[in-house]
Coordinates of C-alpha atoms in Angstrom, one line a residue:
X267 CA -69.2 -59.2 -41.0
X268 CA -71.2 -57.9 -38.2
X269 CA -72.1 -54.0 -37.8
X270 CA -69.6 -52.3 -35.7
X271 CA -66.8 -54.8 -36.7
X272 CA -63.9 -55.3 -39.4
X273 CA -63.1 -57.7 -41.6
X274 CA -60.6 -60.0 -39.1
X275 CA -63.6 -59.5 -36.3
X276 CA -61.6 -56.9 -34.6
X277 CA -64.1 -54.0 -32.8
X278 CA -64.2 -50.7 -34.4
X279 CA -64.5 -49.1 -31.3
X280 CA -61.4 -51.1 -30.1
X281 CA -59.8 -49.9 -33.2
X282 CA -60.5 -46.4 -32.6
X283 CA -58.9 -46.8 -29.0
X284 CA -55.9 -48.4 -30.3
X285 CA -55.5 -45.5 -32.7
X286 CA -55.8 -42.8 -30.2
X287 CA -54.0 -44.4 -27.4
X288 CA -50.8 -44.7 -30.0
X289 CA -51.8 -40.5 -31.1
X290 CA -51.4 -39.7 -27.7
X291 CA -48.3 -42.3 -27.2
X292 CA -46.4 -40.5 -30.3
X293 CA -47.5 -37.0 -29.5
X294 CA -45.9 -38.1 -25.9
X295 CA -42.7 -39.2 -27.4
X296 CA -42.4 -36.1 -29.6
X297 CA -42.8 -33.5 -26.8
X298 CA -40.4 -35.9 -24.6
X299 CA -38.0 -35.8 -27.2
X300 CA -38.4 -32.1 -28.4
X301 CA -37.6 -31.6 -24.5
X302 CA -34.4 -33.9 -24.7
X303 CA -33.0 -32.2 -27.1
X304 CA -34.0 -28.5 -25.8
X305 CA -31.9 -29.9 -23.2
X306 CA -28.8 -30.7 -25.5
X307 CA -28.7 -27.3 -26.8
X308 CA -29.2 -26.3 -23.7
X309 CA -25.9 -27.8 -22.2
X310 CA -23.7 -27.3 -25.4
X311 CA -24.5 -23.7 -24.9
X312 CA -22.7 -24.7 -21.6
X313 CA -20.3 -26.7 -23.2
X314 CA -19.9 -28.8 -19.8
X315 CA -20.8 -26.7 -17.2
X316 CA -19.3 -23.4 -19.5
X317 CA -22.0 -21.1 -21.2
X318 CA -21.0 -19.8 -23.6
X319 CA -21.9 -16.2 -24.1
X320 CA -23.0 -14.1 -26.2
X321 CA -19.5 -12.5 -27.3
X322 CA -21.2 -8.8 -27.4
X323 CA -21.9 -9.8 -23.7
X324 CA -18.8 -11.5 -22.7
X325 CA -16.9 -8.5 -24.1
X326 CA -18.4 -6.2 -22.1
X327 CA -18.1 -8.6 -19.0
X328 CA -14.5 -8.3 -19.1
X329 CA -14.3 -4.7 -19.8
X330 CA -16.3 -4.1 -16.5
X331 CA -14.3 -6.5 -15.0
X332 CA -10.8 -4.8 -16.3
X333 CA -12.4 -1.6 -15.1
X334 CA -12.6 -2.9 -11.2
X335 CA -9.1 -4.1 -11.7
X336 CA -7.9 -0.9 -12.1
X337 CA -10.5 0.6 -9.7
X338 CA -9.2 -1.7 -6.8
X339 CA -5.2 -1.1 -8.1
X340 CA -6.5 2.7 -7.7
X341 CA -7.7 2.2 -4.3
X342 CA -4.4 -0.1 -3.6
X343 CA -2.3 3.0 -3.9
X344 CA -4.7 5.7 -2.5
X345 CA -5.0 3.2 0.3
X346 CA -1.3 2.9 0.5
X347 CA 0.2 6.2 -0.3
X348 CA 0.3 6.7 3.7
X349 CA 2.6 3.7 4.0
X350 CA 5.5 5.4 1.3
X351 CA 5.3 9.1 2.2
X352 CA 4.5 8.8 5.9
X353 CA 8.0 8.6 7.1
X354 CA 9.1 11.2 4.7
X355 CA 6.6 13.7 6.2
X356 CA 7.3 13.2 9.5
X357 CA 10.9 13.5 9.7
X358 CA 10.4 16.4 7.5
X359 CA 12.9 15.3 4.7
X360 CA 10.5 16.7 1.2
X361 CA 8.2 18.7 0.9
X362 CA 4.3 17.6 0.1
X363 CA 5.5 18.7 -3.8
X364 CA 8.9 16.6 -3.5
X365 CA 7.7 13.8 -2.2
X366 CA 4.7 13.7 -5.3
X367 CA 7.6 13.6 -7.7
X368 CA 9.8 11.1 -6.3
X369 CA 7.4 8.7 -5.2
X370 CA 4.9 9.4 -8.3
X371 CA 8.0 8.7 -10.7
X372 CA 9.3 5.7 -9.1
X373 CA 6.1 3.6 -8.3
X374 CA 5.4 3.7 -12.3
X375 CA 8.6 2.3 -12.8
X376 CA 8.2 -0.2 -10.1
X377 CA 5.6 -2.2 -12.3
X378 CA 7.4 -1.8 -15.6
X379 CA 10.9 -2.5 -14.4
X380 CA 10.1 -5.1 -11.5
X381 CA 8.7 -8.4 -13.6
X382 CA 5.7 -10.3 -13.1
X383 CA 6.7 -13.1 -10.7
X384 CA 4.3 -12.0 -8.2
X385 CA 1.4 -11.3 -10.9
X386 CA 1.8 -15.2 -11.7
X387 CA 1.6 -16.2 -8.0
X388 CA -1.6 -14.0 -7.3
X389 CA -3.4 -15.3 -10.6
X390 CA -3.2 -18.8 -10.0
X391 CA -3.9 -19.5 -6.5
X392 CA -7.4 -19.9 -7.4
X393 CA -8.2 -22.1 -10.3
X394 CA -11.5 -21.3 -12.6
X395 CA -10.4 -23.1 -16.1
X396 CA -13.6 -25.3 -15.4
X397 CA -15.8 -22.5 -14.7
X398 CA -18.0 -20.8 -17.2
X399 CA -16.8 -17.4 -18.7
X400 CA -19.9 -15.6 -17.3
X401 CA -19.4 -16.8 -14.2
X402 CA -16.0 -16.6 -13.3
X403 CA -15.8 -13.1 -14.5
X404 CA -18.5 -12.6 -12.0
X405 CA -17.0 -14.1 -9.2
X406 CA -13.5 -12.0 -9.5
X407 CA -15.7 -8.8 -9.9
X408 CA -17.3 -10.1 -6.6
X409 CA -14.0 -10.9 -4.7
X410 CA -12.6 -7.5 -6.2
X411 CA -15.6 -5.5 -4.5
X412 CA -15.0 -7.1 -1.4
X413 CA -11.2 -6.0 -1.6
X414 CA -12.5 -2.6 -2.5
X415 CA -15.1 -2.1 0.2
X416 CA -12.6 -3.0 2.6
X417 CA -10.2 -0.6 1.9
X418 CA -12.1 1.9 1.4
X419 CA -13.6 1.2 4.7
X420 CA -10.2 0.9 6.7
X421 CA -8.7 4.3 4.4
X422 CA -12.0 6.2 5.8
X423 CA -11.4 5.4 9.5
X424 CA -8.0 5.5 9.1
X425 CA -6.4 1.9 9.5
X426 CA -3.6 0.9 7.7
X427 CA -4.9 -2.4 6.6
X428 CA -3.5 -4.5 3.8
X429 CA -4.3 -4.2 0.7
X430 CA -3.0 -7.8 -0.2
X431 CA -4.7 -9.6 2.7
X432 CA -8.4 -7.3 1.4
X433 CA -7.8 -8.9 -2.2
X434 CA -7.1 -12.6 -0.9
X435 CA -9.6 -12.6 1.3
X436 CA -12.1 -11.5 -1.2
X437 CA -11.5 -13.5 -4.1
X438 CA -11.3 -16.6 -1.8
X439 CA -15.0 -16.4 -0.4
X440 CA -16.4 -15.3 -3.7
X441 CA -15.0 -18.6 -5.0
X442 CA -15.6 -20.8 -1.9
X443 CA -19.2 -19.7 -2.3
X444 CA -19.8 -20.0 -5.4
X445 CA -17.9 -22.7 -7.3
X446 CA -16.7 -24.5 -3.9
X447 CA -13.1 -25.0 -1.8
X448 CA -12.1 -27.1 -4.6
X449 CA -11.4 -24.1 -6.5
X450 CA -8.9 -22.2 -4.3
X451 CA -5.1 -23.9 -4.7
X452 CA -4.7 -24.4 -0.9
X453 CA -1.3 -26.0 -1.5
X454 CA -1.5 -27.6 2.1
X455 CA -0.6 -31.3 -0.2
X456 CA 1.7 -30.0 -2.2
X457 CA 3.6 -28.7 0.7
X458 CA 4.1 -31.8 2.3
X459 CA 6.3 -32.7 -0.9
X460 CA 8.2 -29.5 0.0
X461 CA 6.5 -26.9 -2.4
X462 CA 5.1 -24.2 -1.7
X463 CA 2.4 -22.9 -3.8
X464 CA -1.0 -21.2 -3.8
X465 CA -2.5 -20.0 -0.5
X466 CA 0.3 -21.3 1.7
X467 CA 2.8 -19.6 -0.4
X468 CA 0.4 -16.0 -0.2
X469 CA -0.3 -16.5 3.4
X470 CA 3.4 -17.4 4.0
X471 CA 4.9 -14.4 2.7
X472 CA 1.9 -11.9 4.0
X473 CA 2.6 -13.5 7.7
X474 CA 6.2 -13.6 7.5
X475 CA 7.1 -10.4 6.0
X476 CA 6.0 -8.5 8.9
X477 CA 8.7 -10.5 11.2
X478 CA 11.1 -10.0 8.9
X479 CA 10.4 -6.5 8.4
X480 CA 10.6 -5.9 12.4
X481 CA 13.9 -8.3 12.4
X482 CA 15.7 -6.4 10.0
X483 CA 14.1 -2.5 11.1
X484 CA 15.7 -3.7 14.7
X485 CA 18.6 -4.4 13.3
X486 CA 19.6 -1.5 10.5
X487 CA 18.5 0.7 13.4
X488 CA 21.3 -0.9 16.0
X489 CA 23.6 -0.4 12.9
X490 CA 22.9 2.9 12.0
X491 CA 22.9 4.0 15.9
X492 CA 26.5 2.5 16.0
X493 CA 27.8 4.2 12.8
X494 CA 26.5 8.0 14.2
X495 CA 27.0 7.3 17.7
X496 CA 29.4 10.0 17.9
X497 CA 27.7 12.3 15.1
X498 CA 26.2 15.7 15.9
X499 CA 23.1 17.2 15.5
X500 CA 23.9 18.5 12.0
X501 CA 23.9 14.9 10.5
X502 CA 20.6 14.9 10.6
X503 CA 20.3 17.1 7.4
X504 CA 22.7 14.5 5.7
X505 CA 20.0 11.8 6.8
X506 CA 16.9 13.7 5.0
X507 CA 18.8 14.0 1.9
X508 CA 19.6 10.5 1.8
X509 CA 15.9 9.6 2.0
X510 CA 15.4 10.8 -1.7
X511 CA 16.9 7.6 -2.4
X512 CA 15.4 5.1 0.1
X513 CA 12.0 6.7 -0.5
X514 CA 12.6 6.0 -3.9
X515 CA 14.1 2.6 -3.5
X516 CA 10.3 2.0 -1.4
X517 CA 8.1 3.8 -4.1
X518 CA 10.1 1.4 -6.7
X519 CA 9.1 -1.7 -4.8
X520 CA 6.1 -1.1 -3.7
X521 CA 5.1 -0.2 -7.4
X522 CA 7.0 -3.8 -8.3
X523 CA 5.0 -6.1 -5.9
X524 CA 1.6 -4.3 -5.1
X525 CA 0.8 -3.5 -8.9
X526 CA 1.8 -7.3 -9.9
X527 CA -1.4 -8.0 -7.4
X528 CA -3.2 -6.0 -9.7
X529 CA -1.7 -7.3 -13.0
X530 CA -1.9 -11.1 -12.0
X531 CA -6.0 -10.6 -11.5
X532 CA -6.2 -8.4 -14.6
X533 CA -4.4 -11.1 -16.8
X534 CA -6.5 -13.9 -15.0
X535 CA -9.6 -12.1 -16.3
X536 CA -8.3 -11.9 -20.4
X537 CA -7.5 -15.4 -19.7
X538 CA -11.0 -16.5 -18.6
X539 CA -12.8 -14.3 -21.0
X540 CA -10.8 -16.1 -24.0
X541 CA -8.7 -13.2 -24.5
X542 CA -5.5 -14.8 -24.6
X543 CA -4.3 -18.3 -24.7
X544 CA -2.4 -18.1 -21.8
X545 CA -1.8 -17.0 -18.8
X546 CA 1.1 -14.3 -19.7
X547 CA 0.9 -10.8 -18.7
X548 CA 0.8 -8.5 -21.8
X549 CA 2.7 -5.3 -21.9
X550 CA -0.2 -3.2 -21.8
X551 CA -1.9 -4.8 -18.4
X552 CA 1.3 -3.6 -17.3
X553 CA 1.7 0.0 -18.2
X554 CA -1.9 0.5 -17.2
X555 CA -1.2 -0.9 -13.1
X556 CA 1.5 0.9 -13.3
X557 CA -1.2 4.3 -14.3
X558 CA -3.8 3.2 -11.7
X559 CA -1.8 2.5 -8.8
X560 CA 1.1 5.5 -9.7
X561 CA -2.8 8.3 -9.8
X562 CA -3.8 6.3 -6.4
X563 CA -1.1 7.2 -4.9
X564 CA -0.7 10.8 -6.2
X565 CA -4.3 10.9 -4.5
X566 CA -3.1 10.2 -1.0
X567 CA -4.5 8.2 1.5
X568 CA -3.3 10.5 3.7
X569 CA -5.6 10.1 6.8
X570 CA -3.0 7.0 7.8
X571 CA 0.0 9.5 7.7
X572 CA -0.5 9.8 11.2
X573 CA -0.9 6.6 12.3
X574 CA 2.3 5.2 11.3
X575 CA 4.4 8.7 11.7
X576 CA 3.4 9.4 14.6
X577 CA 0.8 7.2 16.4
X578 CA 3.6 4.1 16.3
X579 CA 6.3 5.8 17.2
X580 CA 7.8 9.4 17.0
X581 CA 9.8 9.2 14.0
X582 CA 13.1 11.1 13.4
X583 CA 15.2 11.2 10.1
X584 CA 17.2 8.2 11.6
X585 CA 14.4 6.2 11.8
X586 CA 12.9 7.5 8.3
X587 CA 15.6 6.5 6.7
X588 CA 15.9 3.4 8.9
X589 CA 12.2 2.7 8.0
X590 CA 12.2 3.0 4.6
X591 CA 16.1 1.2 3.8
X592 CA 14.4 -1.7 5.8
X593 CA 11.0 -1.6 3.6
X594 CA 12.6 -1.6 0.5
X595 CA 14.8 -4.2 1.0
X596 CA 12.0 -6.6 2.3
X597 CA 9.6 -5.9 -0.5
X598 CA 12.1 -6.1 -3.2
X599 CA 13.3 -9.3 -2.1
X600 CA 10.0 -10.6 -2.0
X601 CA 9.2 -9.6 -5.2
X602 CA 12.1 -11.0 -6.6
X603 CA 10.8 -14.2 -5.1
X604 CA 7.4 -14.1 -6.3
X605 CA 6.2 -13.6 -2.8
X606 CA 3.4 -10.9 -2.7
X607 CA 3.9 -9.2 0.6
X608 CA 1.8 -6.4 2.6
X609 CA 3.4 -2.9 2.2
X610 CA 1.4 -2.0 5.3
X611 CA 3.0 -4.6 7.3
X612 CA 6.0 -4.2 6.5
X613 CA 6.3 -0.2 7.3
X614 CA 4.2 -0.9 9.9
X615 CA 6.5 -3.2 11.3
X616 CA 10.0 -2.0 10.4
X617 CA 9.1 1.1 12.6
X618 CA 8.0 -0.7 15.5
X619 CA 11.5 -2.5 14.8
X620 CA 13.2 0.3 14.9
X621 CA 11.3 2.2 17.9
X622 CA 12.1 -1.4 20.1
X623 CA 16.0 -1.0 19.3
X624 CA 15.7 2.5 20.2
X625 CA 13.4 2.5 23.2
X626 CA 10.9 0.3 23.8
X627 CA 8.4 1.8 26.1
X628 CA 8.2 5.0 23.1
X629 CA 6.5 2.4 21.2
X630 CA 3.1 2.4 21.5
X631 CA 2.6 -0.8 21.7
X632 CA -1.1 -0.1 21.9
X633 CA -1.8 1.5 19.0
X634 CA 0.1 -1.1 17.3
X635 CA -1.8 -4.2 18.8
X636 CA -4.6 -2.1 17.7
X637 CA -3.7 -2.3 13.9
X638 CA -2.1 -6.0 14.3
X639 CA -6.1 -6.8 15.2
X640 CA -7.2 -5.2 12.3
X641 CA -4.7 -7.1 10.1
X642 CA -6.4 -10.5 11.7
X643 CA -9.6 -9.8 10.8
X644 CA -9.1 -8.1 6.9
X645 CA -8.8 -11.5 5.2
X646 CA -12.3 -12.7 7.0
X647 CA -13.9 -9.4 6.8
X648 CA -13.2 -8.9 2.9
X649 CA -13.8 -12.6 2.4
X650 CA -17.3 -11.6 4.1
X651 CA -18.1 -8.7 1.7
X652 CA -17.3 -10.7 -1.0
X653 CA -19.6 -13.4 -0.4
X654 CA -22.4 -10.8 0.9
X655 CA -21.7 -9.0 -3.3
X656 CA -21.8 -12.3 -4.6
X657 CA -25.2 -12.9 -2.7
X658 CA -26.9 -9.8 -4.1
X659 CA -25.3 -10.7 -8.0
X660 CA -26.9 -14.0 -7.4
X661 CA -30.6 -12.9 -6.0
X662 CA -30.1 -9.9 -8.8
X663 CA -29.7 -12.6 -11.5
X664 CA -32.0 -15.5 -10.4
X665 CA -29.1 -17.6 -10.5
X666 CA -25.3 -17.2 -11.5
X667 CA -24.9 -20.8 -11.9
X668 CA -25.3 -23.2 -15.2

């Protein structure tokens, strides 16, 4: 055997570079494979595209995200307060004290009394079952900021904006942006089969409601005008008694479809978080809309008082009552339906009804193609806040994605 070699001729040296090459070959497979299955763990934590939290974390998640539920049904009825007592104070029917109790009393009711078919159309028109908990939680906090910013925005420079068409358009670009289109329920296919569903059904009823609301304002008013055609002056304190009851047959369905809004997200978010099996609004979502939204409106958005009491058109107790009749009747109807609708709109609307079957040119029809642009743009411009709060939570975070 020669120096240098082994038994079978082979060269040490050769040997020695077998033997490292195969080290550095197994070391190679080890870290590839320790990488592998960091990976694994990596996506079973995601458990398909769903991390799964730490449940101290989640918890708290949803609590914040509970918490701006409630802030935004708050701001829903500070924002909207104007639209239920604005009538009443300019014909001059209650007193600021009066109209606290009545409407304060019946909008709680609304909620608890009213059902939750509109809570189940607003909390499945977009569709995050796929989504991780983190992150879906994230994007209806996002959408609901964008809902919030906007009526705050519209309350301070007093515009009577929608509330409805503030929390649509939020939640839809949060989710556009960051889970994709695929994850709003458009329900353009579905309503070629005749059903309407998702956005078409929400857009559908926040589009038509104001029609109907000017159809049927028109209309009451021509009644009402034929019944006291011959009636004195005097009835007039018969007509502001009579609006205890229509304003509370407004407060009641204003509380029954706007606090569903509220409930439907709220109940989205327990489901999501792994709250509750399914979607099914507990008693206790409900009773606490029903507090947040009955306190917003005991608040007082009151800066829009003027706009629809007196900017529209000058409103007398006929057309109070006229006004609020018309509302109620539109909203509770819709809300028997399932069909959230725009309380804005539709006193908005019933009044401008009411003014054309009185006199037309007393409408100020300026004023009101003034807040009829607004209404255009509130589904973009929250849907634009929305993205911009899910762009900061997503620089913020480094990423918000799996």
């Amino acid at each position: 055997m020669a120096k240098g070699q082994f038994k079978n001729g082979t060269p040490q040296k050769d040997l020695r570079y077998i033997l490292r090459a195969t080290w550095t070959r197994q070391r190679k497979y080890h870290r590839d494979n320790l990488q592998i299955h960091s990976r694994i763990h990596k996506y079973q934590q995601y458990d398909s595209g769903r991390m799964m939290a730490d449940p101290n974390v989640l918890f708290w998640l949803a609590v914040i995200a509970i918490a701006i539920v409630l802030f935004f049904d708050y701001t829903n009825g500070f924002h909207d307060a104007a639209n239920i007592v604005a009538t009443i104070i300019a014909s001059r029917a209650m007193t600021p004290a009066q109209a606290v109790i009545i409407v304060g009393t019946f909008e709680f009711l609304g909620p608890l009394l009213g059902g939750t078919a509109v809570a189940n159309t607003i909390g499945k028109f977009v569709t995050l079952g796929d989504v991780g908990a983190i992150l879906s939680l994230a994007i209806l906090i996002c959408g609901l900021l964008g809902a919030i910013v906007w009526n705050l925005a519209t309350w301070y420079f007093g515009i009577p904006s929608s509330s409805s068409h503030a929390l649509v358009g939020g939640l839809v670009g949060a989710v556009v942006v960051s889970v994709g289109a695929d994850h709003v329920v458009w329900g353009f296919s579905e309503l070629i089969h005749g059903h309407v569903t998702g956005i078409v059904k929400v857009l559908a009823a926040l589009l038509l409601s104001p029609i109907v609301g000017f159809g049927v304002g028109f209309l009451i008013k021509r009644i009402m005008g034929a019944l006291l055609n011959r009636a004195t002056p005097a009835v007039n304190s018969k007509l502001r008694g009579a609006q205890f009851f229509t304003a509370a047959g407004l407060a009641f369905s204003h509380g029954a479809n706007d606090a569903q809004k509220s409930m439907g997200i709220l109940t989205l978010v327990l489901l999501l978080g792994g709250f509750i099996p399914t979607f099914e609004v507990p008693f206790w979502v409900i009773v606490a809309c029903a507090t947040a939204i009955t306190l917003g409106i005991l608040s007082g958005g009151w800066r829009i008082v003027r706009t629809l009491g007196f900017a529209i058109f000058r409103v007398r107790p006929i057309h109070a009552l006229s006004s609020q009749l018309t509302s109620a009747l539109v909203i509770l109807s819709a809300s028997v339906i399932g069909a959230p609708v725009s309380t804005t709109h539709v006193v908005a609307t019933s009044i401008m009804g009411i003014g054309s079957a009185d006199n037309p040119r007393a409408v100020r029809w300026k004023k009101a193609g003034d807040i009829a642009v607004t209404w255009v743009v509130t589904i973009p411009g929250s849907a634009f806040v929305g993205i911009i709060c899910y762009a900061l939570l997503n620089l913020y975070l480094g990423t918000c994605k799996p």
